[in-house]
PDB file of C-alpha atoms in Angstrom:
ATOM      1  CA  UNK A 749      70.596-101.459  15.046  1.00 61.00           C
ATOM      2  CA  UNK A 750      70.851 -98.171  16.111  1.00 56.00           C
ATOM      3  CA  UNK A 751      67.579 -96.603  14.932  1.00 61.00           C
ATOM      4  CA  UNK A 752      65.922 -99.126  17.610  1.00 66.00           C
ATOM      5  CA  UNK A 753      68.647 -99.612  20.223  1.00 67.00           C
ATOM      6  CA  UNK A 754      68.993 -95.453  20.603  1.00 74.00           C
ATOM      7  CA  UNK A 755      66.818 -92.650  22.137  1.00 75.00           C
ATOM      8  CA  UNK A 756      67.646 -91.000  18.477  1.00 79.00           C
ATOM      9  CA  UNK A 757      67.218 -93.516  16.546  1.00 79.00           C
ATOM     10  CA  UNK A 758      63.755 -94.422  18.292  1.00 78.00           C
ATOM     11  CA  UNK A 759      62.810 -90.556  17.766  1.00 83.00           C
ATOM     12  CA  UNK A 760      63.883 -90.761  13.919  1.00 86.00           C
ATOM     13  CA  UNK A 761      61.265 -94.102  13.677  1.00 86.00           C
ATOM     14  CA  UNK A 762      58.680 -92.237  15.706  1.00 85.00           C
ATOM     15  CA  UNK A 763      58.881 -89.038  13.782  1.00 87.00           C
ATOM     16  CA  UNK A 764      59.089 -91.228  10.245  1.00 88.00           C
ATOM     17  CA  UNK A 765      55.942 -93.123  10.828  1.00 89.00           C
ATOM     18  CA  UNK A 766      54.307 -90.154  12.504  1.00 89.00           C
ATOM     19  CA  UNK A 767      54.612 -88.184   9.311  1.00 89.00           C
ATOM     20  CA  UNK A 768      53.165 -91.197   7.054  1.00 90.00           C
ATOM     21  CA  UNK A 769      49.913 -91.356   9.408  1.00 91.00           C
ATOM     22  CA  UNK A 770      49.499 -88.090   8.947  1.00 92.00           C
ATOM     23  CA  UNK A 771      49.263 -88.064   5.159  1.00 92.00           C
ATOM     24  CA  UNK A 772      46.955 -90.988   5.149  1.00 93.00           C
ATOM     25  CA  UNK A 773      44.814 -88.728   7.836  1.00 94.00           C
ATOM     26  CA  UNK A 774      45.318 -86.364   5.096  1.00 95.00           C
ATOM     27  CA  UNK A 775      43.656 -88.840   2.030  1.00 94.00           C
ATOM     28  CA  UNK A 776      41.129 -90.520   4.700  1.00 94.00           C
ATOM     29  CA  UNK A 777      39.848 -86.645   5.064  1.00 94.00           C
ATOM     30  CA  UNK A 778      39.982 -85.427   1.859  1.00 95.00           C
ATOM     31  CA  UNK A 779      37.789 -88.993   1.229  1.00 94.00           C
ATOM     32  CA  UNK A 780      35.209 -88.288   3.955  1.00 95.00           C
ATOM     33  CA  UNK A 781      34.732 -84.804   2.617  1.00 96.00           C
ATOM     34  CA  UNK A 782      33.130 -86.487  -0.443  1.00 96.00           C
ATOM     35  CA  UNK A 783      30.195 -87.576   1.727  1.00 95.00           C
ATOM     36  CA  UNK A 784      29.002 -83.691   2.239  1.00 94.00           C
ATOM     37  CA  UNK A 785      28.653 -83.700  -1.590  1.00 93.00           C
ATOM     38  CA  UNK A 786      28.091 -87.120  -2.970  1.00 94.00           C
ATOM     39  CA  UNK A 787      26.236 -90.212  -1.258  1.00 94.00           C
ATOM     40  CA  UNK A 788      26.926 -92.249  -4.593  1.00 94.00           C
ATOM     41  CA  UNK A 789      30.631 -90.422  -5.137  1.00 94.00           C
ATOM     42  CA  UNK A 790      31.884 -91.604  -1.422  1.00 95.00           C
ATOM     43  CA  UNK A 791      30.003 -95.510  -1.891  1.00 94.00           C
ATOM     44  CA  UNK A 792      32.192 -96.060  -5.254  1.00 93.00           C
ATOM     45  CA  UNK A 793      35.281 -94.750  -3.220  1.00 92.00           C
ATOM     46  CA  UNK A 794      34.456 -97.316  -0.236  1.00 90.00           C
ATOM     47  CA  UNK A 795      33.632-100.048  -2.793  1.00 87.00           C
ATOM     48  CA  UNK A 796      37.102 -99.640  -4.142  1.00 87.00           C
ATOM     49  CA  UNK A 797      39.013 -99.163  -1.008  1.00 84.00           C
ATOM     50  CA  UNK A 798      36.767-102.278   0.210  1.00 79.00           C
ATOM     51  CA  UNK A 799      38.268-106.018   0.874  1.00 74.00           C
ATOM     52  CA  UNK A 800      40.478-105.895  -2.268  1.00 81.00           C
ATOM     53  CA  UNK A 801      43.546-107.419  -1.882  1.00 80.00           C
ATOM     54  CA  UNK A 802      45.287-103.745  -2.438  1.00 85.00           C
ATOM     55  CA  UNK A 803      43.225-102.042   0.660  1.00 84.00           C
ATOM     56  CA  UNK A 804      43.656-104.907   2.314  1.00 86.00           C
ATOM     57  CA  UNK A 805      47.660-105.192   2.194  1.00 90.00           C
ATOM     58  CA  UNK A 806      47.696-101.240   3.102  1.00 89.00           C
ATOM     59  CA  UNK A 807      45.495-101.929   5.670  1.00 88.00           C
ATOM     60  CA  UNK A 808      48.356-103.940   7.405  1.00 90.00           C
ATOM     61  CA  UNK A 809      50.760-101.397   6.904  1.00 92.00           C
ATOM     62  CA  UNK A 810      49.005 -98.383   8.121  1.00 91.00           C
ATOM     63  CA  UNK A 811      48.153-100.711  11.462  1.00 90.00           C
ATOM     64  CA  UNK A 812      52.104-101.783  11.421  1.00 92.00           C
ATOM     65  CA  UNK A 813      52.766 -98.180  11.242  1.00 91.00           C
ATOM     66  CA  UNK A 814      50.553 -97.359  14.398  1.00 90.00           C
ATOM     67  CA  UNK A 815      51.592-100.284  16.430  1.00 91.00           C
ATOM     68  CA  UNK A 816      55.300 -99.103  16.104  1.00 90.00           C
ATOM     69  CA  UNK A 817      54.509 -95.438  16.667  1.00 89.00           C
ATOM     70  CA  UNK A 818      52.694 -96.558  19.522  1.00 86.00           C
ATOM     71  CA  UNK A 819      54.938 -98.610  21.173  1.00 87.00           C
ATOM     72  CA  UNK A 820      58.340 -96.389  20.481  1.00 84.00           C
ATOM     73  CA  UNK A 821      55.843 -93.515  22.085  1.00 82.00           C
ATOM     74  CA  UNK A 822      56.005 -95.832  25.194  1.00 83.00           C
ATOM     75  CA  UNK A 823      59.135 -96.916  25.089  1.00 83.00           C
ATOM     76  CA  UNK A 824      60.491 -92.752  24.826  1.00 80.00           C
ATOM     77  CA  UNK A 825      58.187 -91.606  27.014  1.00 77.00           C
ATOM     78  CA  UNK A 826      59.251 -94.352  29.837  1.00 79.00           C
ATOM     79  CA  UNK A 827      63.256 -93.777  29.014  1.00 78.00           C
ATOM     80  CA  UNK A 828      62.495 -90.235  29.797  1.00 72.00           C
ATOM     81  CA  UNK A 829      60.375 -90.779  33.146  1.00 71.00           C
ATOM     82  CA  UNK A 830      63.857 -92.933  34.385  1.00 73.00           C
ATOM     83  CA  UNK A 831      66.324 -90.393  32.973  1.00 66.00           C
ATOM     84  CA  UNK A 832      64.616 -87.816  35.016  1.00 62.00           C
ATOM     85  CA  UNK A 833      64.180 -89.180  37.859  1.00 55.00           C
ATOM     86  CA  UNK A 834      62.543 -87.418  41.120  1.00 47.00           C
ATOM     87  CA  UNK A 835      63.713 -84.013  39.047  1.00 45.00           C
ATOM     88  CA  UNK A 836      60.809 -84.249  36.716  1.00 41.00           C
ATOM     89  CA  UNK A 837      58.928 -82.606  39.433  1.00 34.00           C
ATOM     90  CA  UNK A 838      61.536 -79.410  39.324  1.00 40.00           C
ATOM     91  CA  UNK A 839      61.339 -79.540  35.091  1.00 38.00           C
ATOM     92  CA  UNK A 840      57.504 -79.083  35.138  1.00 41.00           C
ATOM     93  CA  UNK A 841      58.251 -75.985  37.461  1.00 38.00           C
ATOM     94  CA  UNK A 842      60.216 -74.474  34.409  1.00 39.00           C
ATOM     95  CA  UNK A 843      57.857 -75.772  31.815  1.00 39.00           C
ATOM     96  CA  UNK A 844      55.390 -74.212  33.535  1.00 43.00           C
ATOM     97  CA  UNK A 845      57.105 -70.935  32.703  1.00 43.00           C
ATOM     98  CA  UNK A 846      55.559 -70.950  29.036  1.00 47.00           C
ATOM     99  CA  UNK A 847      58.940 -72.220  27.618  1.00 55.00           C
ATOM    100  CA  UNK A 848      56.582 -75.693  26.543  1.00 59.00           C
ATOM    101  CA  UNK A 849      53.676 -76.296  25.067  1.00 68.00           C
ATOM    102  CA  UNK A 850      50.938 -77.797  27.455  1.00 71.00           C
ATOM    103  CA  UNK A 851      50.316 -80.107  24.369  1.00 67.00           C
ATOM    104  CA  UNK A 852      54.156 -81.558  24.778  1.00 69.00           C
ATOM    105  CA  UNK A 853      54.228 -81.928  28.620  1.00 73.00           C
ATOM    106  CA  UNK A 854      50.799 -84.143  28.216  1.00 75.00           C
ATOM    107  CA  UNK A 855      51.971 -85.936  24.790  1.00 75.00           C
ATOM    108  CA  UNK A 856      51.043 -89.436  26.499  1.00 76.00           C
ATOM    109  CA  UNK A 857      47.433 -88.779  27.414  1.00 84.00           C
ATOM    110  CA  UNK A 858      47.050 -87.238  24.419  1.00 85.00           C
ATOM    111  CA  UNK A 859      48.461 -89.972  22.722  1.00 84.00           C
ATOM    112  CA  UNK A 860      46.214 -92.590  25.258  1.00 88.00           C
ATOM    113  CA  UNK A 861      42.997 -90.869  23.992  1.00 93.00           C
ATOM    114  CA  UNK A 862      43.941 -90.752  20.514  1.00 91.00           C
ATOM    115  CA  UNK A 863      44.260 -94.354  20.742  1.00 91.00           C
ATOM    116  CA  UNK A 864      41.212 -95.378  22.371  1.00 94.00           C
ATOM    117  CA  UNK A 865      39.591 -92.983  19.510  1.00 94.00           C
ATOM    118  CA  UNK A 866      41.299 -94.420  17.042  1.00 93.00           C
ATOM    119  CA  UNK A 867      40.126 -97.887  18.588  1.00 94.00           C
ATOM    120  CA  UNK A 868      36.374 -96.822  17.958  1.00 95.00           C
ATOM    121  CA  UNK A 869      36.945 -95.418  14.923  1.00 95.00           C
ATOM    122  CA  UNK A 870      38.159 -99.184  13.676  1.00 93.00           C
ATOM    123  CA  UNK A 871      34.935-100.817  15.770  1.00 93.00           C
ATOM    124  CA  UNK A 872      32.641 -98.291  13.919  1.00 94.00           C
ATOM    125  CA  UNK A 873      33.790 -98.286  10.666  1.00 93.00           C
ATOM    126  CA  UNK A 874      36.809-100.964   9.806  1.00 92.00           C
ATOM    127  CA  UNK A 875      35.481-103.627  11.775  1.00 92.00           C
ATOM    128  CA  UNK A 876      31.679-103.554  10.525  1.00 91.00           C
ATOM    129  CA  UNK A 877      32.828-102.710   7.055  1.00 91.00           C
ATOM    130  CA  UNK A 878      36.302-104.410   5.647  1.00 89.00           C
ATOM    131  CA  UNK A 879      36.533-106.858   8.709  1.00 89.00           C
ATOM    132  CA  UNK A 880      33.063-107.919   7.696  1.00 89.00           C
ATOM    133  CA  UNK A 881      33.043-107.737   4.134  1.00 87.00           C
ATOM    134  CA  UNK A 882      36.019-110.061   4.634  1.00 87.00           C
ATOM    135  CA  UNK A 883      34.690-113.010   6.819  1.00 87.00           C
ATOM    136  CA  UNK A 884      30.901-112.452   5.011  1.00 83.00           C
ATOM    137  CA  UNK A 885      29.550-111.717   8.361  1.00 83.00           C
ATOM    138  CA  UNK A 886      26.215-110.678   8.139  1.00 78.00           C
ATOM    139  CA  UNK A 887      25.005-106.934   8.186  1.00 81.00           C
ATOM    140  CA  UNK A 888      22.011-105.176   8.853  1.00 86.00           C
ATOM    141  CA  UNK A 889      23.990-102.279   6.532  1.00 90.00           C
ATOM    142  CA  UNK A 890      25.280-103.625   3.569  1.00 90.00           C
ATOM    143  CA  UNK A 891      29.298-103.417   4.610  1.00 88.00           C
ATOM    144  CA  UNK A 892      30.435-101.434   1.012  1.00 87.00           C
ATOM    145  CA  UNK A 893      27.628 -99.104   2.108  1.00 92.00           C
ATOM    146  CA  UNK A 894      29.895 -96.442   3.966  1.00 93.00           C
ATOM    147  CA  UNK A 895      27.855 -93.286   3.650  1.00 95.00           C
ATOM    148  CA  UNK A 896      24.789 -95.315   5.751  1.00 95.00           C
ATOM    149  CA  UNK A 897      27.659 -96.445   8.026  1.00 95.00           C
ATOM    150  CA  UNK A 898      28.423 -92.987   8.388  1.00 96.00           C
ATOM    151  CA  UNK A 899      24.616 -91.675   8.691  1.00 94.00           C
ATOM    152  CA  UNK A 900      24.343 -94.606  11.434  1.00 94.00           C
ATOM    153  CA  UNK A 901      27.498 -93.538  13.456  1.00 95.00           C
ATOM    154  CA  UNK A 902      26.761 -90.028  14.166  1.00 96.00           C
ATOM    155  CA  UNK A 903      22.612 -90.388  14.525  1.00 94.00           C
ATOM    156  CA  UNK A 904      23.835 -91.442  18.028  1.00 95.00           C
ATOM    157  CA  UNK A 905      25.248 -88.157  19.799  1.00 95.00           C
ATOM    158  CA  UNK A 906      26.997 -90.415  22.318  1.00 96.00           C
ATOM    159  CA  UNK A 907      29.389 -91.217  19.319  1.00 96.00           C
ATOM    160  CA  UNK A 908      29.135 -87.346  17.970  1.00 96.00           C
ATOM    161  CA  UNK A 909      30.564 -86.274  21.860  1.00 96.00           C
ATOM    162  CA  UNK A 910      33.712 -89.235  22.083  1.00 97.00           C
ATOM    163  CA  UNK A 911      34.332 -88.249  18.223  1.00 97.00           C
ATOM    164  CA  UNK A 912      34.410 -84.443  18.971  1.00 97.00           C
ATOM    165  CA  UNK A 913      36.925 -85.486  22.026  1.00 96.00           C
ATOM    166  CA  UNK A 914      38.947 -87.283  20.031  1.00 96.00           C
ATOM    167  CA  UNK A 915      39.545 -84.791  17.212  1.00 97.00           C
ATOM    168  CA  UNK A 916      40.541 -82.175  19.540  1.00 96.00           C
ATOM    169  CA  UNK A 917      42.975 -84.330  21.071  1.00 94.00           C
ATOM    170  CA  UNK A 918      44.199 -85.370  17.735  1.00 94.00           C
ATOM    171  CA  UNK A 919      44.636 -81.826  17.048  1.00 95.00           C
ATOM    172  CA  UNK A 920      46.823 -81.276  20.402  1.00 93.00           C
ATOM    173  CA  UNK A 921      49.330 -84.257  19.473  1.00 91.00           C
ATOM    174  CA  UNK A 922      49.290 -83.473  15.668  1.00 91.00           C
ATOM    175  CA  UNK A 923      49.640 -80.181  16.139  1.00 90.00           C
ATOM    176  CA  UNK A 924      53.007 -80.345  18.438  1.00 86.00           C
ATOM    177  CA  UNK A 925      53.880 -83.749  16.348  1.00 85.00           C
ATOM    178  CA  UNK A 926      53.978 -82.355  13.270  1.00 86.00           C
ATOM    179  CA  UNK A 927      57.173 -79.890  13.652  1.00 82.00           C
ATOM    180  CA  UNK A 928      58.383 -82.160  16.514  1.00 83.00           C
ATOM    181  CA  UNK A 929      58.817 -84.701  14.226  1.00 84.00           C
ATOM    182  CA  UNK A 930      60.900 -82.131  11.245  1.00 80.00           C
ATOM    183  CA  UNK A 931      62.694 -81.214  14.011  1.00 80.00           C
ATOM    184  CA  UNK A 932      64.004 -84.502  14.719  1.00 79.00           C
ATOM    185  CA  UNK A 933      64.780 -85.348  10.775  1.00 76.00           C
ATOM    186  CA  UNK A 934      66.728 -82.312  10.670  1.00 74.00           C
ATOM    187  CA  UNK A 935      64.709 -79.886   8.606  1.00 69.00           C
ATOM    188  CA  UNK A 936      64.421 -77.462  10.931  1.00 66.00           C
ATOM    189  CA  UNK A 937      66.630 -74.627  12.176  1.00 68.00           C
ATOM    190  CA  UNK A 938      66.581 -71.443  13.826  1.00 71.00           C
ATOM    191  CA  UNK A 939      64.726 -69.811  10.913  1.00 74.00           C
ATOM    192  CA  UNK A 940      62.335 -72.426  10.009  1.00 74.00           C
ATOM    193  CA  UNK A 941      61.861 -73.424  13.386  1.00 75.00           C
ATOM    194  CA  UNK A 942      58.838 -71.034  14.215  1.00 81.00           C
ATOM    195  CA  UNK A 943      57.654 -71.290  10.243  1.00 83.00           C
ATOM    196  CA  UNK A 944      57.074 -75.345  10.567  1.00 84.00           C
ATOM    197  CA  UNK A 945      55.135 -74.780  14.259  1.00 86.00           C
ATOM    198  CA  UNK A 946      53.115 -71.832  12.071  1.00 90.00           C
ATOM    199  CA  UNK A 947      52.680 -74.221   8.746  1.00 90.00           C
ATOM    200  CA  UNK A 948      51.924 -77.318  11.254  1.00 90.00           C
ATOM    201  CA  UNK A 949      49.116 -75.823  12.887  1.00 93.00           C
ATOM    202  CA  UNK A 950      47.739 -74.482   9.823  1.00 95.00           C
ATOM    203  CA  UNK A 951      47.948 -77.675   8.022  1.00 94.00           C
ATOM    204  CA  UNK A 952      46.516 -79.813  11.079  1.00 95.00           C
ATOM    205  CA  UNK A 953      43.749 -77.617  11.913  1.00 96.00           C
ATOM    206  CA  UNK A 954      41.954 -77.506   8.353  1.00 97.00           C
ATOM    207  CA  UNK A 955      42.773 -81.715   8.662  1.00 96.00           C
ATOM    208  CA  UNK A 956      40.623 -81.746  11.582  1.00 97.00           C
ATOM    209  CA  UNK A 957      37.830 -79.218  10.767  1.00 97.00           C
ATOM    210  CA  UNK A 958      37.880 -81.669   7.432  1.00 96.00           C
ATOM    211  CA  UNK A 959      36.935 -84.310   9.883  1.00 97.00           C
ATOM    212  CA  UNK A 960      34.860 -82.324  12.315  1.00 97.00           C
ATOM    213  CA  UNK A 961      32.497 -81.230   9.668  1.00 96.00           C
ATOM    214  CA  UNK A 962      31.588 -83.873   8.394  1.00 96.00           C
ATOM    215  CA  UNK A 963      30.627 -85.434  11.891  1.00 96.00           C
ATOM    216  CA  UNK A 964      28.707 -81.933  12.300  1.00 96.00           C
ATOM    217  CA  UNK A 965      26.778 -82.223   9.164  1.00 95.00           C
ATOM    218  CA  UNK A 966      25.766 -86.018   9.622  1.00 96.00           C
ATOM    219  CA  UNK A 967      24.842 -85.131  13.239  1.00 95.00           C
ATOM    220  CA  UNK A 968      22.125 -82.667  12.412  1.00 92.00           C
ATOM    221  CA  UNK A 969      21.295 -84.415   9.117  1.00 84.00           C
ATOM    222  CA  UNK A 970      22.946 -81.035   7.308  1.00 71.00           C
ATOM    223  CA  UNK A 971      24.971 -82.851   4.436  1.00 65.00           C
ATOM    224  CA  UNK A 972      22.921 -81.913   1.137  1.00 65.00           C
ATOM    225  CA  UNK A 973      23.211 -86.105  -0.025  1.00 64.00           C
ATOM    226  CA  UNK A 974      20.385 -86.571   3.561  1.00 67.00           C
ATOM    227  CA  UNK A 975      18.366 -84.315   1.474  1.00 54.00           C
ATOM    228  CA  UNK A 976      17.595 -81.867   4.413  1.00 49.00           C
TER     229      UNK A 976
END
């Protein structure tokens, strides 16, 4: 099959499932942005999304969806580490030039500490919420309870400093994903080249300041529902 067997097709999969994880970043910000303004609004939002057999089943696909954009990263980025050679020294001469973005010459660090992000983000949240709500494990916080989940997360500035890392990372890989991955579905061309790069850093930054604030505001207790 050739969307798995060639460097296209591999690109076409990559850039497919890269543009469905960033619309559910999209909803799973819009959600958290509920918590600024509503302890009770963003509970009856986690208590639907909670172990229901819906949430559950797209739980599984949005992790199917980040294994295989995960693993086709690898597999690209380690075709293009043997196509190149020794030369890859002499390309990062020219990239070096300005011709390409730091963000697409470090793509699989980015994409490392994205991962391990993403990785606490599941221990944090997922894992002591769905996961538990699932097996009936028992919780000091009731599991349905996401905006005390939330409180509890970022009272510990350990977790505020990793998340902070992790959204600007996320920002770096989104921001060159995004048109990288229009590009490669052929919706881009000389005109609409620049306009997607301009749209796609637009777009990603207000997805991570949606994020970023509200790590900010539960940080210094500054969301109006912790009554400060």
């Amino acid at each position: 099959m050739w969307l798995i067997n060639s460097s296209i097709g591999r690109k076409v999969v990559m850039s497919v499932t890269g543009i469905a994880l960033i619309l559910f970043l999209t909803f799973h910000g819009c959600m958290n942005l509920v918590a600024l303004f509503s302890e009770e609004g963003y509970n009856m939002i986690c208590e639907f999304l909670g172990a229901n057999w819906y949430a559950v089943v797209a739980t599984l696909g949005l992790a199917a969806l980040a294994v295989i954009h995960i693993v086709f990263a690898f597999i690209l980025t380690a075709q293009n580490r043997t196509a190149r050679g020794n030369n890859r020294y002499e390309v990062a001469t020219v990239v070096n030039s300005g011709k390409v973005e730091w963000s697409s010459k470090n793509m699989l660090v980015l994409g490392i500490i994205v991962l391990l992000g993403l990785l606490l983000h599941l221990f944090n949240f997922w894992y002591n919420m769905m996961f538990a709500e699932l097996v009936g494990a028992y919780q000091q916080i009731d599991p349905a309870d996401g905006f005390a989940w939330i409180k509890e997360t970022f009272a510990n500035p350990v977790f505020v400093v990793l998340y902070i890392i992790w959204l600007v990372a996320l920002w770096f890989h989104l921001t060159h994903g995004f048109w990288s991955a229009l590009q490669t579905i052929g919706w881009s061309g000389k005109i609409w080249f620049q306009r997607w790069k301009c749209i796609g850093i637009i777009y990603v930054t207000l997805l991570i300041l949606a994020f970023l604030v509200v790590v900010l505001a539960f940080a210094f207790k500054c969301a109006p529902s912790l009554c400060c």
